[in-house]
XYZ file of C-alpha atoms in Angstrom:
761
model
C 0.104 0.045 0.112
C 1.537 3.548 -1.043
C 2.640 5.643 1.695
C 0.380 8.413 2.684
C 0.678 11.808 3.873
C -0.174 12.867 7.467
C -3.300 14.322 6.063
C -4.444 11.208 4.242
C -4.438 10.345 0.850
C -1.262 9.743 -1.762
C 0.883 12.673 -2.281
C 1.024 14.561 -5.434
C 3.968 12.733 -6.925
C 2.301 9.419 -5.899
C -0.916 10.164 -7.571
C 0.967 11.136 -10.609
C 2.752 7.923 -10.593
C -0.092 5.771 -10.186
C -1.686 7.795 -13.076
C 1.284 7.140 -15.553
C 1.723 3.555 -14.359
C -1.864 2.570 -14.825
C -1.645 4.562 -18.371
C 1.371 2.941 -19.460
C -0.158 -0.547 -18.804
C -3.272 0.651 -20.768
C -1.063 1.790 -23.424
C -2.967 4.992 -23.965
C -0.345 7.455 -23.210
C 2.026 5.843 -25.590
C -0.895 6.286 -28.029
C -1.124 9.998 -26.964
C -4.769 9.366 -27.961
C -6.749 9.098 -24.513
C -6.494 8.743 -20.897
C -8.464 6.425 -18.793
C -11.353 7.827 -16.290
C -10.226 9.242 -12.934
C -12.420 6.791 -11.072
C -10.516 3.715 -12.630
C -7.150 5.255 -11.597
C -8.254 6.679 -8.348
C -6.691 10.134 -9.474
C -8.735 12.528 -7.707
C -7.346 13.060 -4.193
C -10.195 15.313 -2.612
C -9.293 19.053 -2.828
C -6.227 18.064 -5.394
C -7.210 17.948 -8.748
C -10.685 17.221 -10.381
C -11.877 14.191 -11.915
C -10.511 14.039 -15.253
C -13.860 13.058 -16.841
C -15.028 16.242 -15.642
C -12.575 18.466 -17.425
C -14.396 19.910 -20.475
C -13.613 18.149 -23.629
C -12.669 21.011 -26.015
C -10.126 23.778 -25.204
C -11.534 27.000 -26.072
C -8.588 29.068 -27.795
C -9.317 32.815 -27.317
C -8.341 34.987 -30.256
C -4.585 36.185 -29.680
C -4.285 39.717 -28.610
C -2.673 41.892 -31.306
C -1.548 45.370 -31.973
C -4.537 47.823 -33.255
C -3.453 50.222 -35.763
C -5.459 53.553 -36.074
C -5.383 55.366 -39.384
C -6.712 58.917 -40.594
C -9.095 59.465 -43.300
C -6.639 59.027 -46.053
C -5.263 55.690 -44.505
C -2.008 57.039 -43.020
C -0.769 56.002 -39.778
C -1.840 58.051 -36.606
C -0.714 55.166 -33.794
C -0.402 51.887 -33.178
C -1.780 50.787 -29.556
C -2.044 47.222 -28.137
C -2.580 45.322 -24.868
C 0.110 43.059 -25.952
C 2.436 43.893 -28.762
C 1.994 40.956 -31.250
C 1.586 40.202 -34.936
C 0.388 36.969 -36.042
C 2.254 35.312 -38.719
C 1.957 31.827 -40.699
C 4.736 29.444 -40.263
C 5.924 30.137 -43.575
C 6.771 33.736 -42.523
C 9.157 32.301 -39.889
C 12.657 31.470 -40.497
C 13.235 27.592 -40.626
C 16.154 28.431 -38.207
C 13.686 29.787 -35.844
C 11.371 26.780 -36.124
C 14.205 24.279 -35.681
C 15.818 26.205 -32.540
C 12.718 26.373 -30.676
C 11.867 22.639 -31.393
C 15.649 21.754 -30.368
C 15.687 23.470 -27.048
C 12.229 22.859 -25.835
C 11.037 19.844 -27.290
C 13.568 17.806 -29.150
C 11.341 14.638 -29.868
C 8.425 17.008 -30.704
C 7.821 15.174 -33.881
C 8.498 11.766 -32.493
C 5.945 11.600 -29.739
C 2.382 12.405 -29.227
C 0.965 15.018 -27.070
C 2.724 13.562 -24.060
C 6.659 12.835 -23.877
C 5.977 9.571 -21.564
C 10.122 9.251 -21.368
C 10.534 12.724 -20.301
C 7.440 12.567 -17.891
C 8.581 9.221 -16.286
C 12.011 10.947 -15.804
C 10.583 14.247 -14.117
C 8.235 12.152 -12.294
C 10.714 10.087 -10.474
C 13.101 13.060 -10.067
C 10.138 14.983 -8.083
C 9.169 11.749 -6.026
C 12.665 11.711 -4.811
C 12.521 15.189 -4.119
C 8.950 15.461 -2.662
C 7.735 18.040 -5.109
C 4.904 18.057 -7.445
C 5.142 16.708 -10.956
C 6.750 19.122 -13.173
C 9.210 19.687 -16.159
C 9.099 17.446 -19.318
C 6.374 19.716 -20.772
C 6.119 19.096 -24.605
C 5.823 22.135 -26.867
C 2.273 21.247 -27.199
C 1.737 21.247 -23.333
C 3.568 24.342 -23.179
C 1.178 25.917 -25.908
C -1.742 24.884 -23.977
C -0.322 26.493 -20.913
C 0.027 29.956 -22.759
C -3.379 29.398 -23.942
C -4.430 29.854 -20.203
C -2.278 32.621 -19.685
C -3.751 34.543 -22.675
C -7.322 33.826 -21.737
C -6.324 35.173 -18.295
C -5.587 38.750 -19.697
C -4.499 41.093 -17.068
C -6.162 39.323 -14.216
C -3.225 38.559 -11.886
C -5.289 35.927 -10.106
C -6.173 34.003 -13.256
C -2.474 34.480 -14.621
C -1.390 32.748 -11.428
C -3.790 29.997 -11.624
C -2.717 29.665 -15.268
C 0.979 28.931 -14.191
C 0.815 27.112 -10.858
C 2.810 24.128 -10.304
C 0.043 21.788 -9.380
C -1.011 18.314 -10.380
C -4.345 19.612 -11.076
C -3.056 22.149 -14.091
C -0.924 19.222 -15.104
C -3.710 16.864 -15.653
C -5.820 19.719 -17.407
C -2.706 20.271 -19.740
C -2.401 16.575 -20.692
C -6.172 16.448 -21.573
C -6.150 19.578 -23.707
C -2.749 18.482 -25.382
C -4.263 15.380 -26.605
C -7.238 17.056 -28.166
C -4.917 19.926 -29.353
C -2.615 17.131 -31.340
C -5.506 15.646 -32.981
C -7.201 18.696 -34.269
C -4.243 20.782 -35.157
C -1.297 18.697 -36.136
C 2.489 19.255 -35.482
C 3.096 22.250 -38.041
C 0.186 24.511 -36.744
C 0.800 23.471 -33.122
C 4.366 25.060 -33.832
C 2.860 28.035 -35.707
C 0.677 28.705 -32.874
C 3.301 28.275 -30.064
C 5.686 31.057 -31.861
C 2.681 33.266 -32.049
C 1.641 33.156 -28.594
C 4.835 32.899 -26.728
C 6.531 35.825 -24.663
C 9.891 36.885 -25.560
C 10.592 39.537 -23.324
C 10.566 43.155 -23.761
C 7.086 43.363 -24.270
C 7.278 41.319 -27.105
C 4.550 38.499 -27.637
C 5.032 36.201 -30.669
C 8.098 35.657 -32.856
C 7.256 38.365 -35.412
C 7.162 41.135 -32.615
C 10.199 39.632 -30.731
C 12.099 39.805 -34.173
C 11.119 43.318 -34.812
C 12.053 44.308 -31.230
C 15.604 42.889 -30.802
C 16.582 42.895 -34.533
C 14.249 45.386 -36.333
C 13.465 42.926 -38.925
C 10.642 40.495 -39.738
C 10.938 36.800 -38.124
C 11.156 35.471 -41.802
C 14.661 36.771 -41.995
C 16.184 35.731 -38.624
C 19.696 34.160 -38.983
C 20.912 31.121 -37.155
C 22.502 33.132 -34.291
C 19.502 35.359 -33.941
C 17.241 32.363 -34.029
C 19.119 30.613 -31.382
C 18.993 33.748 -29.073
C 15.390 34.092 -29.298
C 14.843 30.559 -28.706
C 16.903 30.650 -25.632
C 15.075 33.754 -24.136
C 11.865 31.752 -23.830
C 12.770 29.720 -20.882
C 13.379 32.864 -18.811
C 12.772 36.155 -20.711
C 14.368 38.283 -17.732
C 17.152 36.183 -17.236
C 18.187 36.060 -20.420
C 17.293 39.578 -21.688
C 20.004 40.424 -24.386
C 19.098 44.062 -23.989
C 20.044 44.193 -20.264
C 22.517 41.062 -20.059
C 24.033 40.334 -23.347
C 26.501 37.960 -21.661
C 23.912 35.781 -19.801
C 21.877 35.810 -23.130
C 24.880 34.675 -25.279
C 25.586 31.645 -23.061
C 21.982 30.597 -23.430
C 22.460 31.220 -26.947
C 25.316 28.831 -27.345
C 23.573 26.214 -25.320
C 20.806 26.319 -28.103
C 23.195 26.288 -30.932
C 24.989 23.216 -29.382
C 21.623 21.472 -28.993
C 20.726 22.120 -32.509
C 24.174 20.622 -33.481
C 23.344 17.451 -31.196
C 19.781 16.839 -32.819
C 21.543 17.427 -36.274
C 19.605 20.215 -37.071
C 22.854 22.138 -38.028
C 26.604 20.816 -38.247
C 28.940 21.174 -35.250
C 30.740 23.482 -37.631
C 27.849 25.904 -38.190
C 26.983 25.881 -34.542
C 30.970 26.670 -33.680
C 30.975 29.189 -36.126
C 27.908 31.186 -34.783
C 28.875 30.783 -31.299
C 32.088 32.892 -31.920
C 29.559 35.782 -33.032
C 28.936 38.438 -30.582
C 25.188 39.307 -29.536
C 24.414 41.979 -31.968
C 21.166 43.712 -31.605
C 19.303 46.324 -33.526
C 16.563 47.081 -30.989
C 13.332 49.021 -31.614
C 12.017 50.276 -28.191
C 8.350 49.433 -27.438
C 6.050 52.255 -28.508
C 2.733 51.678 -27.489
C -0.471 53.753 -27.321
C -1.598 57.320 -28.315
C 1.912 58.708 -27.189
C 3.288 57.212 -30.614
C 0.782 59.259 -32.403
C 2.024 61.428 -35.219
C 0.937 64.616 -36.453
C 0.261 65.656 -33.021
C -2.785 63.464 -32.822
C -2.262 61.874 -29.615
C -5.249 63.290 -28.147
C -7.358 62.515 -31.137
C -5.783 58.899 -30.727
C -7.165 59.137 -27.087
C -10.773 60.190 -28.118
C -10.941 57.436 -30.782
C -10.231 55.015 -27.816
C -12.752 56.558 -25.525
C -15.184 56.625 -28.461
C -14.880 52.714 -28.683
C -14.990 52.131 -24.971
C -18.305 54.349 -24.379
C -20.279 53.572 -27.366
C -22.753 50.596 -27.016
C -22.236 49.877 -30.666
C -19.126 47.881 -29.738
C -20.634 45.818 -26.838
C -23.401 46.244 -24.376
C -21.086 47.000 -21.384
C -17.665 48.894 -21.164
C -16.268 45.366 -19.910
C -17.335 43.757 -23.031
C -16.156 46.700 -25.156
C -12.634 47.030 -23.359
C -12.138 43.046 -24.035
C -12.529 43.526 -27.572
C -10.293 46.857 -27.582
C -7.505 45.055 -25.545
C -7.670 41.865 -27.929
C -6.848 44.306 -30.511
C -6.082 43.159 -34.001
C -8.253 46.144 -35.370
C -7.626 48.317 -38.171
C -9.455 51.676 -37.371
C -10.042 54.020 -40.206
C -10.729 57.634 -38.399
C -12.171 60.930 -39.739
C -8.909 62.970 -39.080
C -8.103 64.933 -42.174
C -4.360 65.327 -42.431
C -4.384 68.706 -43.892
C -6.586 70.060 -41.303
C -4.433 68.450 -38.575
C -1.377 69.909 -40.015
C -2.845 73.410 -40.310
C -4.185 73.194 -36.450
C -0.751 72.249 -35.389
C 1.008 74.789 -37.339
C -1.078 77.546 -36.178
C -0.927 76.467 -32.565
C 2.889 76.216 -32.817
C 3.014 79.871 -34.224
C 0.966 81.421 -31.383
C 1.184 79.523 -28.273
C 4.305 77.742 -27.022
C 4.556 74.480 -25.003
C 6.330 76.158 -22.528
C 3.833 78.958 -21.852
C 1.925 79.103 -18.658
C -1.175 78.789 -20.482
C -2.517 76.566 -23.336
C -4.706 76.408 -26.319
C -6.570 73.707 -27.922
C -8.056 73.591 -31.588
C -10.817 71.514 -32.812
C -12.372 71.211 -36.377
C -15.665 69.655 -37.211
C -17.373 68.848 -40.763
C -21.011 70.514 -40.872
C -23.584 68.163 -42.180
C -21.622 64.878 -41.219
C -20.261 65.520 -37.716
C -16.677 64.186 -38.833
C -14.118 65.378 -36.353
C -11.430 66.737 -38.849
C -8.837 67.907 -36.426
C -7.847 68.085 -32.542
C -4.641 69.520 -31.258
C -3.207 71.414 -28.303
C -0.100 73.321 -27.198
C 0.541 70.707 -24.533
C 1.490 67.692 -25.911
C 0.457 64.042 -25.276
C 2.826 62.789 -22.716
C 4.036 62.662 -19.196
C 6.764 64.994 -19.075
C 7.241 68.800 -18.197
C 4.679 70.726 -20.224
C 2.999 67.887 -21.248
C -0.218 66.308 -20.255
C -2.877 63.302 -20.826
C -5.790 65.741 -20.423
C -7.563 66.370 -23.632
C -8.565 69.875 -23.435
C -11.004 69.706 -26.521
C -13.375 66.969 -25.033
C -15.741 66.335 -22.312
C -14.580 64.836 -19.003
C -16.003 61.490 -19.717
C -13.993 61.486 -23.062
C -10.369 62.106 -21.535
C -11.001 65.751 -20.942
C -10.760 68.155 -17.975
C -12.813 67.912 -15.070
C -15.067 70.781 -15.761
C -14.224 72.168 -19.201
C -13.840 75.961 -19.631
C -16.182 78.857 -19.337
C -17.220 79.745 -22.774
C -18.042 83.709 -22.399
C -20.023 85.605 -25.219
C -19.729 82.589 -27.560
C -22.892 81.391 -25.939
C -24.836 84.432 -27.007
C -25.715 83.026 -30.711
C -27.605 80.213 -28.696
C -29.682 82.552 -26.977
C -30.523 84.519 -30.219
C -31.223 81.249 -32.037
C -33.601 80.639 -29.305
C -35.315 83.870 -29.238
C -35.612 84.023 -33.282
C -37.372 80.444 -33.185
C -39.868 82.035 -30.956
C -40.903 84.534 -33.712
C -38.474 87.534 -32.151
C -37.644 89.768 -35.204
C -33.905 90.137 -36.041
C -34.607 93.848 -35.701
C -35.284 93.622 -32.135
C -34.035 96.598 -29.960
C -33.555 96.568 -26.186
C -32.655 99.067 -23.963
C -29.469 97.434 -22.761
C -28.076 99.818 -20.198
C -24.421 99.800 -19.256
C -25.243 97.708 -16.017
C -28.288 96.123 -14.741
C -29.629 93.629 -12.196
C -30.568 90.378 -13.633
C -34.481 90.875 -13.830
C -36.706 88.218 -12.159
C -38.535 86.247 -11.906
C -37.514 84.328 -14.989
C -39.339 81.057 -16.065
C -37.709 77.737 -15.877
C -38.680 74.535 -17.875
C -39.770 72.989 -14.849
C -42.370 75.825 -14.101
C -40.390 77.428 -11.218
C -39.103 80.900 -11.457
C -35.715 82.124 -10.980
C -35.649 84.804 -8.487
C -32.598 87.391 -8.113
C -32.372 87.300 -4.370
C -28.376 87.996 -4.515
C -28.875 91.234 -6.642
C -26.681 89.383 -9.153
C -25.881 92.066 -12.056
C -24.299 92.226 -15.271
C -22.447 95.140 -17.297
C -21.110 95.711 -20.415
C -17.548 95.928 -21.373
C -16.877 99.702 -21.099
C -18.818 102.655 -19.652
C -19.640 104.019 -22.605
C -21.528 101.087 -24.128
C -25.151 102.131 -23.402
C -28.066 101.275 -25.417
C -30.431 100.863 -26.988
C -29.157 98.460 -29.549
C -30.522 96.164 -31.852
C -29.771 92.518 -32.429
C -27.247 92.789 -35.215
C -25.374 95.692 -33.244
C -25.422 93.999 -29.969
C -23.933 90.829 -31.446
C -21.235 92.657 -33.123
C -20.243 94.282 -30.220
C -21.032 91.660 -27.653
C -23.360 93.912 -25.456
C -24.002 91.700 -22.341
C -26.831 93.450 -21.018
C -28.944 93.228 -24.126
C -28.813 89.350 -24.051
C -29.645 89.312 -20.215
C -32.686 91.309 -21.379
C -33.398 88.923 -24.446
C -33.254 85.773 -22.056
C -35.301 87.569 -19.637
C -37.952 87.995 -22.167
C -38.155 84.522 -23.555
C -37.493 82.714 -20.536
C -34.820 80.232 -19.583
C -36.551 77.376 -21.184
C -36.246 77.925 -24.645
C -32.596 78.732 -24.382
C -32.035 75.187 -22.512
C -34.106 73.567 -25.051
C -32.124 75.056 -28.012
C -28.844 74.170 -26.258
C -29.866 70.650 -25.892
C -30.708 70.346 -29.477
C -27.322 71.399 -30.368
C -25.447 68.975 -27.911
C -24.579 72.013 -25.611
C -23.806 70.380 -22.305
C -21.400 71.160 -19.662
C -18.079 69.199 -19.984
C -18.664 67.700 -16.521
C -21.692 65.731 -17.424
C -23.781 68.061 -15.256
C -27.039 69.738 -16.313
C -26.979 73.409 -18.010
C -27.730 75.903 -15.269
C -31.040 77.514 -15.263
C -30.068 81.158 -14.492
C -29.769 84.117 -16.198
C -25.874 84.158 -15.989
C -25.842 81.382 -18.925
C -26.695 84.377 -21.152
C -23.047 85.333 -20.810
C -21.416 82.128 -20.959
C -21.004 81.229 -17.224
C -21.209 77.547 -18.081
C -17.857 75.321 -18.848
C -17.812 73.473 -22.265
C -15.301 71.556 -24.263
C -14.047 72.939 -27.766
C -15.513 70.194 -29.438
C -18.825 71.032 -28.074
C -18.809 74.302 -29.210
C -17.230 73.703 -32.612
C -20.082 71.085 -33.232
C -22.809 73.235 -32.066
C -21.690 76.047 -34.514
C -21.417 73.503 -37.327
C -25.454 73.409 -37.135
C -25.324 77.110 -37.975
C -23.452 76.138 -40.903
C -25.432 73.305 -41.818
C -28.599 75.546 -42.123
C -30.062 74.453 -38.763
C -29.352 70.453 -38.628
C -27.178 69.445 -35.855
C -25.097 66.091 -36.239
C -23.376 64.230 -33.498
C -19.797 64.118 -33.596
C -17.860 60.824 -34.855
C -14.260 60.000 -35.002
C -14.483 56.460 -36.495
C -15.059 55.660 -40.059
C -14.682 52.093 -40.293
C -13.023 49.113 -38.372
C -11.917 45.940 -39.559
C -11.036 43.009 -37.317
C -7.640 40.707 -37.643
C -9.635 38.836 -39.994
C -10.269 41.573 -42.097
C -14.177 41.325 -41.125
C -15.831 44.847 -40.903
C -17.567 45.864 -37.699
C -20.623 47.922 -37.120
C -19.599 51.617 -36.374
C -21.533 54.293 -34.734
C -23.015 56.683 -37.266
C -23.592 60.448 -36.690
C -27.073 61.170 -35.970
C -28.539 64.485 -37.591
C -31.661 66.336 -36.589
C -33.077 69.640 -37.007
C -32.635 71.913 -34.206
C -33.871 75.226 -35.861
C -35.512 76.503 -38.973
C -33.313 77.166 -41.939
C -34.242 80.921 -41.861
C -33.315 81.039 -38.070
C -29.749 79.493 -39.027
C -29.493 81.903 -42.176
C -30.223 84.735 -39.741
C -27.433 83.571 -37.218
C -25.223 83.137 -40.278
C -25.795 86.860 -41.228
C -25.591 88.036 -37.641
C -22.144 86.227 -36.883
C -20.879 87.172 -40.474
C -21.152 90.597 -39.087
C -18.857 89.839 -35.855
C -15.963 89.114 -38.240
C -16.670 91.639 -40.790
C -16.638 94.733 -38.481
C -17.272 93.549 -34.959
C -15.110 92.083 -32.228
C -14.073 88.973 -34.238
C -12.482 91.178 -37.154
C -8.980 89.898 -36.985
C -10.586 86.249 -37.376
C -12.120 87.144 -40.523
C -11.227 85.174 -43.786
C -10.959 87.298 -47.193
C -11.070 84.167 -49.662
C -14.416 82.931 -48.401
C -17.577 83.233 -46.314
C -17.017 83.053 -42.670
C -18.744 83.729 -39.266
C -18.040 83.448 -35.629
C -18.301 84.763 -32.015
C -15.623 85.744 -29.652
C -15.677 85.278 -25.880
C -13.825 86.350 -22.918
C -14.532 85.286 -19.236
C -14.116 87.313 -16.048
C -10.798 87.407 -14.882
C -9.375 86.682 -18.426
C -9.089 83.168 -17.460
C -10.288 81.865 -20.628
C -10.578 83.423 -24.080
C -12.487 81.778 -27.388
C -13.264 81.958 -30.775
C -15.760 80.002 -32.195
C -16.199 80.350 -35.879
C -16.969 78.305 -39.253
C -17.494 78.534 -42.956
C -20.142 76.363 -44.886
C -17.712 73.324 -45.055
C -15.862 73.559 -41.621
C -16.458 74.536 -37.927
C -13.578 75.300 -35.414
C -13.431 76.319 -31.933
C -10.277 77.855 -30.468
C -9.810 78.148 -26.649
C -6.778 79.739 -24.686
C -6.585 79.628 -21.083
C -5.363 77.786 -18.052
C -5.323 73.972 -18.515
C -4.627 73.064 -15.137
C -6.002 73.609 -11.480
C -4.380 77.024 -11.182
C -6.086 79.733 -12.965
C -4.144 82.304 -14.729
C -5.411 85.639 -15.351
C -4.404 86.347 -19.114
C -2.987 90.158 -18.261
C 0.488 91.464 -18.774
C 1.476 88.016 -20.280
C 3.649 86.698 -22.899
C 2.063 83.949 -24.898
C 3.823 82.624 -28.283
C 6.605 85.041 -27.793
C 4.452 87.898 -27.785
C 3.265 90.362 -24.832
C -0.203 90.931 -24.128
C -1.566 93.447 -21.917
C -4.818 91.607 -22.063
C -6.072 88.802 -23.997
C -9.561 88.688 -25.404
C -11.300 86.217 -27.885
C -10.772 88.314 -30.774
C -6.971 89.124 -30.076
C -5.382 85.808 -29.856
C -7.799 82.807 -30.406
C -9.285 84.531 -33.505
C -5.937 84.736 -35.382
C -5.107 81.139 -34.150
C -8.636 80.131 -35.744
C -7.818 82.176 -39.004
C -4.530 80.527 -39.537
C -5.819 77.142 -38.809
C -8.864 77.464 -41.157
C -6.881 78.930 -43.937
C -4.791 75.967 -44.039
C -7.539 73.484 -43.282
C -9.237 74.690 -46.476
C -6.497 75.889 -48.851
C -6.989 74.498 -52.184
C -10.722 73.311 -51.358
C -13.961 74.580 -52.380
C -15.364 77.933 -51.046
C -19.197 77.517 -50.835
C -21.133 80.416 -49.734
C -23.688 81.198 -47.034
C -27.354 81.499 -47.440
C -28.165 85.089 -45.781
C -30.927 87.019 -45.088
C -31.367 90.983 -45.379
C -31.577 92.367 -41.638
C -32.382 96.085 -41.689
C -30.777 98.126 -39.142
C -33.333 100.082 -37.402
C -32.874 103.666 -36.343
C -31.583 104.448 -33.051
C -31.105 107.763 -31.386
C -27.794 109.343 -31.932
C -27.991 111.726 -29.018
C -28.476 111.060 -25.405
C -27.196 107.361 -25.941
C -23.572 106.213 -26.844
C -24.765 103.041 -28.096
C -24.188 103.740 -31.656
C -21.168 105.571 -31.421
C -17.793 103.970 -32.171
C -16.279 102.767 -28.791
C -12.517 103.518 -27.999
C -12.626 101.129 -24.829
C -11.507 101.742 -21.470
C -8.412 99.497 -20.919
C -7.888 101.159 -17.402
C -10.957 99.256 -15.875
C -9.609 96.393 -13.533
C -10.951 93.096 -13.360
C -12.776 93.138 -16.621
C -12.153 91.096 -19.632
C -11.476 92.901 -23.032
C -8.978 94.651 -25.215
C -9.297 95.996 -28.334
C -11.058 93.436 -30.546
C -10.110 95.525 -33.887
C -7.819 98.615 -34.298
C -10.178 101.581 -32.962
C -12.870 99.065 -32.245
C -14.453 97.916 -28.626
C -13.124 95.119 -26.772
C -14.729 91.735 -26.806
C -17.577 90.787 -24.596
C -17.217 89.016 -21.193
C -18.517 86.627 -18.915
C -21.504 87.431 -16.389
C -22.114 86.874 -12.792
C -20.687 90.282 -11.043
C -22.581 90.909 -7.960
C -23.887 94.755 -7.306
C -26.451 97.021 -6.471
C -29.196 98.043 -8.959
C -28.165 100.233 -11.840
C -30.597 100.120 -14.415
C -32.650 97.403 -16.252
C -36.093 96.370 -14.976
C -37.992 93.373 -13.694
C -40.063 91.419 -16.123
C -42.853 89.003 -15.545
C -42.789 85.438 -17.340
C -43.752 85.826 -20.870
C -44.230 89.499 -20.430
C -41.618 91.562 -22.403
C -39.212 93.566 -20.840
C -38.523 97.360 -21.871
C -37.287 96.609 -25.032
C -39.231 96.919 -28.288
C -39.121 95.526 -31.650
C -39.058 98.004 -34.328
C -39.908 98.221 -38.124
C -37.024 99.179 -40.418
C -36.675 103.158 -40.533
C -38.635 103.471 -37.086
C -36.789 106.108 -34.772
C -37.094 106.135 -30.950
C -36.367 108.773 -28.242
C -33.659 108.624 -25.674
C -32.180 105.783 -23.722
C -35.150 105.353 -21.781
C -37.395 104.453 -24.497
C -39.722 106.449 -26.884
């Protein structure tokens, strides 16, 4: 009777010996085809190994994780990303030297035995029985392949990886059963091919093709004898025999492999000796993975593509399902990135804002009518070093952006105007627009409640001489704050919220849009992509399209995957959009955005600068491209952009028309160079007469740069400064209270109508 452990039952070694002894008697291991039931062998010591017959009959081989290639719209490489750097190749694309070397050192009798090498196992069992350990060693190439399948299936789960590699009898038995199946189904050549593609060779290289590229910068089919022997030697211990970190140890191991090849007569002794005499010569290609490898400054766009995949249910019901597909890799992702537009954005950024500057800029372009993201760049590159960041300033938080986005200032005003026009307000509307006023209240919200100005919050215009009355056209061109406060007070907050929702205008944090009148002046924090895509709806004559970055995807087998499509819906009437286009064309023709205006094609846009000059914007568009430019503090520390050097130039005060505007102009000019120049459909907006005496609203403003704490600066030579964000608090200085749905003291005038002084007719 066998000697038992103190806890009862045979030891692991004794169980294995008993199993093998009975198997030899039955001849099944020699045949390599089947193994008797555990019940007949008494194999399953409780708590040690499951019954042999209970092991599933079929080994489920997961697809091997491979690198994913991300391409631009023209098929150019953007980046290569992977969970494991692997390129699967057929056996015909692997050097014969490599095939012979791995067999010689890992399983020299590979072509002679079945799934199990009985002689090797008996030797190992005898040795381990003497030492009191579990059965180990003597694994065939097939068994090693099966173990690697378990490791591959475990992915990044450390617990499952340990289980797949544990030195236990249970794992060994599972390996044996699956090895028999694999030998029956695949045959020797396919097993060798699979083994060479799945095995880890160190230095983040999985599979022989990646290993050949990593260590020698060549394909696996071109590996020489000594190179093949070196890589075959690495497999046993990738860290110990790493030729990059220890060339001497790697060379010793290589020479062991060469001698083994000579002993098995795969090469002559003379060939082995000649190869042994050669030094280890590497041509290392360092592992470069992820969006940090992106070309054309497209690291953040690459990251946006990855996040688009991980967040879209088109690619799987849960994030875990989507992540599994992405990490498995082997995908070819063709994106919407336009190389010309991306180059133009990068050049403009480089010319205007330096990487080492205390503030940053982000430029994003989209195509009206399709939602295709054409360009995405910023002055702080994608990376981990000084003046680098992994935060994508162009997108919302859930897509890898900042925690909150950036206050948009007066670039929000066109949304208010669009909401008012949709409710039937004429584009000739005139409001008193005093220089400063309390926010009127109550103002109706969507839920039926009212905003009430209990804190006496107020808004004011940029300079003291900006006193109404103003018409919509002039108020938009000059970015008159109090005009739009009166407008939102008249129409209510709900139409503005509804218009913003139709245009995809949501805070970058994912929170709901605020429901107070401060939104009239851009108190909400948005991302450049959100703003560029919302303005694209104006260019598209009122139809909003959701942004997309992925054009097509094929898997490792060339099969096309379903990709998300842009959803286009009408957000406003064509007439409303055409009216906004007309108004915003005036902003770049003679308003605060004059320095952004294009000379060779129609363009429109709006400037924005926030309180304390923490953020400055220009969002503009042509009929075929829309772009947003933000400049400001990208980190936690907010920087007031006054008396500051940016891009090698000194700025007394930064405003939307002064720096973001020229960045936009240069970027869009480059993006559209040599491309068609369609025209806007515009409408005629008659300018109502307003009094020339008493009010300075219609007089050219010289600005008042001495006023502290207010955003602005000359929007154009001799012109007014840009508008600003709202939210200042102060006592009542004008304006008036309005009831829900009852107009404030602002009147719609027919063309040619003349009104009296600033307080009304």
